Short mmCIF file of C-alpha atoms in Angstrom, two decimals:
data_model
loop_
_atom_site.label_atom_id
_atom_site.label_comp_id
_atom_site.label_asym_id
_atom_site.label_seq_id
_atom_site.Cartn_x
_atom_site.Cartn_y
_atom_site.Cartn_z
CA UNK K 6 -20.79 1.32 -11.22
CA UNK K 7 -20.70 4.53 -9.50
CA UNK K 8 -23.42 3.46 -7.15
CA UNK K 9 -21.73 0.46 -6.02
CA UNK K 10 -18.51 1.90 -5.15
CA UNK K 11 -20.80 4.71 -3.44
CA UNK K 12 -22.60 1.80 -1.55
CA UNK K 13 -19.18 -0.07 -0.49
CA UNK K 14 -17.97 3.42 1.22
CA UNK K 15 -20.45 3.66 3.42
CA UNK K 16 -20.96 6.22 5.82
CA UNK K 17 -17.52 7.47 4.12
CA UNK K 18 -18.88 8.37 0.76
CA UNK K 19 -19.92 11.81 1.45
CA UNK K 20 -16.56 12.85 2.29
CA UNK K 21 -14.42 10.89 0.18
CA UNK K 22 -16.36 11.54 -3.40
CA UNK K 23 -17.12 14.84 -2.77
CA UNK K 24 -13.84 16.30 -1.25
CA UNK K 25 -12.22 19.20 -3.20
CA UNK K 26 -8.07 19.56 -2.48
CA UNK K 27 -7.41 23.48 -1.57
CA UNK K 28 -3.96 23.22 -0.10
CA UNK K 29 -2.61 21.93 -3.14
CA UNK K 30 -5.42 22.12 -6.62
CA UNK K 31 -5.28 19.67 -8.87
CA UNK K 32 -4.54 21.82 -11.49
CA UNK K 33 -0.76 22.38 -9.64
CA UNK K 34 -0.85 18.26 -10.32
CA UNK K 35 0.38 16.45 -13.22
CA UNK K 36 -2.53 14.07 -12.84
CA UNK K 37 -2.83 10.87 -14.54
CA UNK K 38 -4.25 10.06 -18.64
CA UNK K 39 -4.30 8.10 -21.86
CA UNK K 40 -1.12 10.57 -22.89
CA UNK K 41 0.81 10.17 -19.80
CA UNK K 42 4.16 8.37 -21.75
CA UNK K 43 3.72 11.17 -24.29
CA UNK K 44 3.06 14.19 -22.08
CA UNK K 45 5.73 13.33 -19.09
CA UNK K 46 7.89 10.64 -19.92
CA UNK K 47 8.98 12.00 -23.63
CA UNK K 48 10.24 14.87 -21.98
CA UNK K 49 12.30 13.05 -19.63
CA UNK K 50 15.61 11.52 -20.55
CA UNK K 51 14.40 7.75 -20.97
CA UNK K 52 15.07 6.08 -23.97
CA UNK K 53 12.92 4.83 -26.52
CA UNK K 54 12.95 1.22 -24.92
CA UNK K 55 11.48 2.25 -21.89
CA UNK K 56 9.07 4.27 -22.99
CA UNK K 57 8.20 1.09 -25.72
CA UNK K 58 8.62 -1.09 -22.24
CA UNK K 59 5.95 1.22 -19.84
CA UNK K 60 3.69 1.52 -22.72
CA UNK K 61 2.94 -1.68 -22.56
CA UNK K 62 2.56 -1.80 -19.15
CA UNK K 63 0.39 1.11 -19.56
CA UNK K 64 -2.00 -0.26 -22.26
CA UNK K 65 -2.53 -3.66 -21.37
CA UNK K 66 -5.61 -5.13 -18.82
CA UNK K 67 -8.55 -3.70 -18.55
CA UNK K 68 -7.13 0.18 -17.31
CA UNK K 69 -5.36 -0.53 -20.29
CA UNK K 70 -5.15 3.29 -22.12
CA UNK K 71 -6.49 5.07 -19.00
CA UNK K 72 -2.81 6.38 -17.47
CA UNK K 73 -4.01 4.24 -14.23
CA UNK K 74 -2.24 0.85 -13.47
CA UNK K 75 -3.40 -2.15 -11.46
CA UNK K 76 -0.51 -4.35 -10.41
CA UNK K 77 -0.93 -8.11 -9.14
CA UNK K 78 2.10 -8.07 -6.33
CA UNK K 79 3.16 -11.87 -5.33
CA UNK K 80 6.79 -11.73 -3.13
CA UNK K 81 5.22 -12.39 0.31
CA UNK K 82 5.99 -16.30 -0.51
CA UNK K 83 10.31 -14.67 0.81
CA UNK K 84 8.92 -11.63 2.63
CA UNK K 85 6.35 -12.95 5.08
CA UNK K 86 7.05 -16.71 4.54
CA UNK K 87 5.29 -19.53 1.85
CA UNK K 88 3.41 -20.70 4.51
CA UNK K 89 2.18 -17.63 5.84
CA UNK K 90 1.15 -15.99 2.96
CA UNK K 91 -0.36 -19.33 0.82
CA UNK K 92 -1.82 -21.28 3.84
CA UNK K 93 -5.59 -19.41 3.33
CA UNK K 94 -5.06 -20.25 -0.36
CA UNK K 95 -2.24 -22.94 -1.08
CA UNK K 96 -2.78 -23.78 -4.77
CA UNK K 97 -0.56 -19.94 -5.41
CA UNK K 98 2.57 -22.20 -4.31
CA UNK K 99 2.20 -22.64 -7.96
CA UNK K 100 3.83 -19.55 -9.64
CA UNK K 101 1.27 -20.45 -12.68
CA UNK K 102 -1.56 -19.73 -10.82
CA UNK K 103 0.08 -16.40 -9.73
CA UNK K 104 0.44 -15.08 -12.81
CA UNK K 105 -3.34 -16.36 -14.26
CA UNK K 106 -4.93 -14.34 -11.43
CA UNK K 107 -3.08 -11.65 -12.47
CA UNK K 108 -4.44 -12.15 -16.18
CA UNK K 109 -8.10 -13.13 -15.06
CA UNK K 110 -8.23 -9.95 -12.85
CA UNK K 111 -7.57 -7.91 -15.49
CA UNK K 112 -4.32 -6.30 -14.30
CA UNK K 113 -1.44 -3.93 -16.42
CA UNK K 114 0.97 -6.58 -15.16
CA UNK K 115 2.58 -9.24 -12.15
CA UNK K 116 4.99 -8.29 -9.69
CA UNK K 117 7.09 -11.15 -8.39
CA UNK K 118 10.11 -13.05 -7.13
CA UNK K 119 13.12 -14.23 -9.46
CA UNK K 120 11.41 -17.97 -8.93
CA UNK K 121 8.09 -17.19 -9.82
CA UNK K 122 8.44 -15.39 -12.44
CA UNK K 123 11.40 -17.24 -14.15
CA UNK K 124 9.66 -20.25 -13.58
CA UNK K 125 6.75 -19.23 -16.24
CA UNK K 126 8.73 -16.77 -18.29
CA UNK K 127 8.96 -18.27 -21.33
CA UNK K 128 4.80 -18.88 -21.34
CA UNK K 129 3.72 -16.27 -19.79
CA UNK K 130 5.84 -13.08 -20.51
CA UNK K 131 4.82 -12.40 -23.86
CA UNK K 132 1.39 -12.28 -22.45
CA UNK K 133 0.92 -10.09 -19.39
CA UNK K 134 3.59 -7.91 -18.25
CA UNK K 135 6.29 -8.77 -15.78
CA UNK K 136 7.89 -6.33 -13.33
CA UNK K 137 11.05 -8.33 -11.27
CA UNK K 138 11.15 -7.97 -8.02
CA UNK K 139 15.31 -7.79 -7.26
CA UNK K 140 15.46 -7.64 -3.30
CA UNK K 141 13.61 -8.82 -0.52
CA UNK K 142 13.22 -9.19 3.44
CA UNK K 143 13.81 -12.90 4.60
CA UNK K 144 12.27 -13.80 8.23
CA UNK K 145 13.88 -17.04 8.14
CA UNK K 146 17.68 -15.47 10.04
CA UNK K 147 16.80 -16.06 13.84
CA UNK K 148 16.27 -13.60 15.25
CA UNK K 149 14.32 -11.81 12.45
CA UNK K 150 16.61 -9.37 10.87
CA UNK K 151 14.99 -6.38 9.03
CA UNK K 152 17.21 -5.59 5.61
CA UNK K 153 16.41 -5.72 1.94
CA UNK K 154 18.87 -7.46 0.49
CA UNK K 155 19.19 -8.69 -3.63
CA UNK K 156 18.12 -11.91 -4.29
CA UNK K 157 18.17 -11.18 -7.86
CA UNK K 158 19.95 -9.56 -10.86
CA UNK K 159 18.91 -6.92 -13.39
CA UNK K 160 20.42 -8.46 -16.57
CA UNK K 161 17.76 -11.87 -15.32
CA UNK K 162 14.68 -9.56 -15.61
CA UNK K 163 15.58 -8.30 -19.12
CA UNK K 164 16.82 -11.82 -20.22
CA UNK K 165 13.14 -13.17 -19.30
CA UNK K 166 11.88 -10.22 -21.00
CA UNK K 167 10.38 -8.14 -18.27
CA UNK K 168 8.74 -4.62 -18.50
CA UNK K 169 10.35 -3.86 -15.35
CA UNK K 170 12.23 -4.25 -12.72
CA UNK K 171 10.70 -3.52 -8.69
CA UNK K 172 12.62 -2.88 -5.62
CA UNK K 173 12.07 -1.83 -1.57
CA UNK K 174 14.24 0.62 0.03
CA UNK K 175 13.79 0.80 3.74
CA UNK K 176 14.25 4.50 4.06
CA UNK K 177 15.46 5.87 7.71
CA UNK K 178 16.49 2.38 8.55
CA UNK K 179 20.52 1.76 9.49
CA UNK K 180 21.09 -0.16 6.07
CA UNK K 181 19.59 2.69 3.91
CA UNK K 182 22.30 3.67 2.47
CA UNK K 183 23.43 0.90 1.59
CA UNK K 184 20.48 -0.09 -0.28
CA UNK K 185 20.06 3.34 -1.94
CA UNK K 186 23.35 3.12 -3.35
CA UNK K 187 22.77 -0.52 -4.48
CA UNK K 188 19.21 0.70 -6.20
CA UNK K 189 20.57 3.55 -7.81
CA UNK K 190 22.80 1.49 -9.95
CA UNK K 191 20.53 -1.36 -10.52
CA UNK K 192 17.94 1.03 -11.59
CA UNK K 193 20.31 2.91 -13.89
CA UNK K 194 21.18 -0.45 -15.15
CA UNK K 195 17.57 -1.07 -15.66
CA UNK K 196 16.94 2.22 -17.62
CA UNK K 197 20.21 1.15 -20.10
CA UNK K 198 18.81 -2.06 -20.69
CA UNK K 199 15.51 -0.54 -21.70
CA UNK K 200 13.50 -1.37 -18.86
CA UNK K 201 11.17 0.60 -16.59
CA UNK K 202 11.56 1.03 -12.75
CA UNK K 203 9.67 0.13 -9.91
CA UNK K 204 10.26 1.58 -6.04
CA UNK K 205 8.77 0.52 -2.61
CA UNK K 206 9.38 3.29 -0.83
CA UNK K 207 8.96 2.29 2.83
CA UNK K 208 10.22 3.78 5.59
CA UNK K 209 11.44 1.30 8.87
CA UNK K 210 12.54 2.24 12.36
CA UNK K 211 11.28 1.97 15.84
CA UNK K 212 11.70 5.44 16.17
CA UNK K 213 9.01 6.27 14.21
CA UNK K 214 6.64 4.81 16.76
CA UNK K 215 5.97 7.45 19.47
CA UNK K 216 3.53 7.95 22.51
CA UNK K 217 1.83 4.58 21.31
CA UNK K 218 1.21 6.18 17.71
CA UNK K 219 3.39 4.77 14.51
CA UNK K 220 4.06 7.36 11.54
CA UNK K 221 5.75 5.02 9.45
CA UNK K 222 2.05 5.98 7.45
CA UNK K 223 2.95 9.40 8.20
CA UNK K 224 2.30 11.86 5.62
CA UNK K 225 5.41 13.91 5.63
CA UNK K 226 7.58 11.14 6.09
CA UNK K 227 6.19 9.33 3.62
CA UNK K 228 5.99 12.35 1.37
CA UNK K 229 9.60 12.67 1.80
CA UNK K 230 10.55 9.24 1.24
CA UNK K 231 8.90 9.52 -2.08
CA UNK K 232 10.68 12.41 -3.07
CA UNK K 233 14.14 10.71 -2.71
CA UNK K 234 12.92 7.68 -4.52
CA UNK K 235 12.15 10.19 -7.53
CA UNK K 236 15.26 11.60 -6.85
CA UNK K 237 16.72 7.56 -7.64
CA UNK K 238 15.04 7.70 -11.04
CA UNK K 239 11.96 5.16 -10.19
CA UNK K 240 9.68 5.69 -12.90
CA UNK K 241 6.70 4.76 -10.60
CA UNK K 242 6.59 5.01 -6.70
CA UNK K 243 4.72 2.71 -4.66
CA UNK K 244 4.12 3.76 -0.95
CA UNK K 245 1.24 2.77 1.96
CA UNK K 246 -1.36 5.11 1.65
CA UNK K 247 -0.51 8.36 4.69
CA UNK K 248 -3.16 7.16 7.11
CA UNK K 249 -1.76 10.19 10.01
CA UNK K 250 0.80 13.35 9.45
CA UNK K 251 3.07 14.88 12.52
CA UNK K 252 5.76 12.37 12.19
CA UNK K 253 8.59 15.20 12.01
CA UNK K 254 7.15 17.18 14.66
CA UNK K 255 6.51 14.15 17.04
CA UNK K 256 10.72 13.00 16.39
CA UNK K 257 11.57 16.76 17.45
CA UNK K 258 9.78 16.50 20.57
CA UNK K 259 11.79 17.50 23.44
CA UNK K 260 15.20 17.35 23.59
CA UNK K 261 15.51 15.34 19.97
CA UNK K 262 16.31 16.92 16.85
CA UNK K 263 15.38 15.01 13.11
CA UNK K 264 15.32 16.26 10.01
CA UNK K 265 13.82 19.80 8.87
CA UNK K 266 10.59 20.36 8.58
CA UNK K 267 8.33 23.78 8.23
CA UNK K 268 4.57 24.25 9.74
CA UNK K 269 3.64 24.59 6.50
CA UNK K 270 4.12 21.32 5.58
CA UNK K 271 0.65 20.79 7.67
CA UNK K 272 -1.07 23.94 7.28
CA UNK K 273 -0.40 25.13 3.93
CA UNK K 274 0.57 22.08 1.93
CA UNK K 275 -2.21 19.39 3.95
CA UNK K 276 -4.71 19.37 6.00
CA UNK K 277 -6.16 15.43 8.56
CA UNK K 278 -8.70 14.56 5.33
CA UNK K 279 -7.31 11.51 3.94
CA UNK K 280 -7.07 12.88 0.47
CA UNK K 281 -5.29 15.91 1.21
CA UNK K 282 -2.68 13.21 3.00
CA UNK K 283 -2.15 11.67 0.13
CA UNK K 284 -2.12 14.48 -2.24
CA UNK K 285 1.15 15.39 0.01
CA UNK K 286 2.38 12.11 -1.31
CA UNK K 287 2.03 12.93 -5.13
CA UNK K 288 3.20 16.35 -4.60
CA UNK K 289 6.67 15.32 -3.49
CA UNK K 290 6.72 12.67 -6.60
CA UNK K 291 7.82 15.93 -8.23
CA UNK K 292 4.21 17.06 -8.25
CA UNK K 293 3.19 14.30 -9.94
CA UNK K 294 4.99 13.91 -12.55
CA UNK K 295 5.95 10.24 -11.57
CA UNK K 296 3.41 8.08 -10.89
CA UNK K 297 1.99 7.12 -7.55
CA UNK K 298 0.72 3.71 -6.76
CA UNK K 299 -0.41 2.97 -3.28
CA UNK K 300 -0.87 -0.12 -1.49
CA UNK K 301 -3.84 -2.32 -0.94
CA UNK K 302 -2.79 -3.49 2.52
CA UNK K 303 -2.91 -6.88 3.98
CA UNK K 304 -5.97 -9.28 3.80
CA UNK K 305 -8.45 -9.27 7.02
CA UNK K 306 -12.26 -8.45 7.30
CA UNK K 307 -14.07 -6.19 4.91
CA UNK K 308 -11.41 -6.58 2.34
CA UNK K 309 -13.42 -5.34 -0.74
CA UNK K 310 -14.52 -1.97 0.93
CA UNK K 311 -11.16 -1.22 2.06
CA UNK K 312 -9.48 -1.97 -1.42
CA UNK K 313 -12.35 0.21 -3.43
CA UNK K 314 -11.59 3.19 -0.98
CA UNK K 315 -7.93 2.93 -0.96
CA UNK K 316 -8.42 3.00 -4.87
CA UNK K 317 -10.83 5.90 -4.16
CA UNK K 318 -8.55 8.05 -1.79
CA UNK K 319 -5.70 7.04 -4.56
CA UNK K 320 -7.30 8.44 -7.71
CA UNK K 321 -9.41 11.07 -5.96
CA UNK K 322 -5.67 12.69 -4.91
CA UNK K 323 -3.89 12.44 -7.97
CA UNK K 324 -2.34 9.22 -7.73
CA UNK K 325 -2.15 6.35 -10.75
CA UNK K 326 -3.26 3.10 -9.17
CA UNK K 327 -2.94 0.51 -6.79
CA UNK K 328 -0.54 -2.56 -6.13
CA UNK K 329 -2.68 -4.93 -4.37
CA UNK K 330 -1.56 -8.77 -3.28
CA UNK K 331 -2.82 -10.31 -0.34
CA UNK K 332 -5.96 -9.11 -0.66
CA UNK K 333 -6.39 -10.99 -3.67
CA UNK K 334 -4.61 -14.07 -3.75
CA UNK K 335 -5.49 -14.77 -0.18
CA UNK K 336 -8.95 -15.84 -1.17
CA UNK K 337 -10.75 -18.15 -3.62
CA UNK K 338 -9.79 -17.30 -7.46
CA UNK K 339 -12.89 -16.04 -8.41
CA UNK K 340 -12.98 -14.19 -5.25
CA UNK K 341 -9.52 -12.60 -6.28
CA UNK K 342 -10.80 -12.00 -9.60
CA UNK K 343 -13.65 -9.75 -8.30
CA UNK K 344 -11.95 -7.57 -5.87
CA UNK K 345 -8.84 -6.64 -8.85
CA UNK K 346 -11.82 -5.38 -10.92
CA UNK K 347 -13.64 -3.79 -8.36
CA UNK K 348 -10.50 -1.99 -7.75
CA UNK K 349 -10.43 -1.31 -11.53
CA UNK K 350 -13.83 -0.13 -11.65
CA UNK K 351 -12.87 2.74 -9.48
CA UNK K 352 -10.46 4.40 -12.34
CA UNK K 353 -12.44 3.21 -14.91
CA UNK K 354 -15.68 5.28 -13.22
CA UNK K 355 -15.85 8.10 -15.10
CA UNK K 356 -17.81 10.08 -11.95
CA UNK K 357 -14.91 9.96 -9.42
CA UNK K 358 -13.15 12.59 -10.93
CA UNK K 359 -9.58 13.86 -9.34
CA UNK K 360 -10.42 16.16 -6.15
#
């Protein structure tokens, strides 16, 4: 196993299996394991329910027991359009086949829409489990507006007995606060009702692109974005894995001013490796002790390599997983099938230890 994943890294194995984290040490980290509900969540203030509802979340697919989580994501059918999204694969206009990929590849549980999921519940939920997906970005309004909005209700994810409920908030955008304040009470709702929380934590404005570079990947503003979704009460954060750092310094070029931010967010805290970047990222999930999940990005060329070191960089930092759609379901089945456990295989290796 270990050789593969060395293999599909390429030239970038040296560096990413054998980096060690000195800015911030692992042992700083509340790191991932088979006791996470027992040694983190007991202590927090979530009732039994939810820790009954993430345990199952945490114990079921093949990182079942590990304290890692592979997640099956399917809401690009209202985010980036049906036809967009199922035209390299159309038979996952069937929410069936949606979930059954999530249950051949192995995964702790299915991420999707009101309609898919609903549409299956009473078949499927009992089997694999289901994390709701309650708001969404539609690019049907001409022109495209940019604004999660709810397209769904808490109360429908518990009454179709889901684990979970999963939301986006577009931090720095000019409807933030509106959806912060609209997530903070669905997710407290969520918590009463016994069920675990879920948080995109993405970060959206055209200000963030400067001098031709874009830090909406941006370490530190990714890192901080994380730390107010803790500060919401997600359970687990999911965020794009920090492919640069600078973006506070680059917004308070000149004569702008954004934010605060000290040097030693970069030269104490970080340094460019990719690991460190995302070790920022865990560190300001309350230094770890929620869960990161990054992203497995959208579908192109070389699609297995990137997934296995995304899942690499992930785990190597501290993180607990990856959420990974398009990469999967934009392919054959058995195709799909095979990257979700090569992505597994990663946690599962017991040689790619946390740096």
């Amino acid at each position: 196993m270990y050789r593969e994943i060395e293999s599909l890294l390429g030239n970038q194995a040296e560096s990413l299996l054998n980096h060690v984290c000195a800015a911030v040490p692992k042992e700083n980290v509340h790191l991932p394991g088979p006791d996470w509900v027992d040694r983190i969540l007991l202590s927090s203030d979530r009732s039994i329910r939810v820790l009954q509802s993430l345990s199952w979340l945490f114990n079921h697919g093949r990182l079942g027991g590990t304290g890692y989580l592979s997640v099956l994501p399917v809401d690009q059918g209202v985010e980036h359009s049906g036809g967009a999204s199922f035209a390299p694969n159309p038979e996952y206009f069937d929410p069936e086949k949606i979930v059954q990929l999530a249950m051949e590849g192995g995964c702790n549980g299915v991420a999707s829409t009101l309609g898919v999921l609903s549409s299956v519940a009473r078949k499927y939920a009992h089997k694999i489990p289901f994390i709701l997906k309650i708001n969404h970005n539609e690019l049907l309004t001409y022109p495209n507006s940019y604004d999660q909005i709810l397209f769904a209700q808490v109360e429908q994810a518990y009454d179709m007995g889901a684990v979970a409920v999963g939301a986006t908030i577009y931090f720095g955008s000019p409807e933030s606060s509106r959806q912060i304040q609209e997530i903070s009470q669905a997710f407290a709702l969520a918590h009463q009702l016994g069920m675990g929380t879920v948080l995109w934590c993405y970060l959206r404005n055209n200000q963030f692109k400067k001098d031709g570079k874009d830090y909406h990947a941006s370490a530190d503003l990714t890192g901080q974005a994380n730390h107010l979704g803790v500060t919401l009460g997600a359970d687990i954060i999911k965020q794009k894995l920090p492919t640069c750092n600078g973006g506070y310094k680059a917004l308070n070029m000149g004569s702008s001013g954004y934010g605060k931010f000290d040097e030693r967010i970069y030269t104490k805290l970080c340094s460019d490796h990719p690991i460190d970047l995302a070790r920022y990222q865990v560190v300001n999930n309350y230094m770890g002790r929620v869960g990161l999940i990054n992203s497995g990005g959208p579908s192109g060329e070389n699609d297995l390599a990137q997934a296995v070191q995304t899942a690499v960089i992930n785990k190597r930092a501290g993180g607990m997983g990856l959420i990974s759609g398009r990469k999967a379901f934009q392919r054959e089945f058995a195709e799909g099938v095979k990257l979700l456990n090569a992505i597994q295989d990663v946690y599962l290796c017991k040689e790619i230890t946390v740096a």
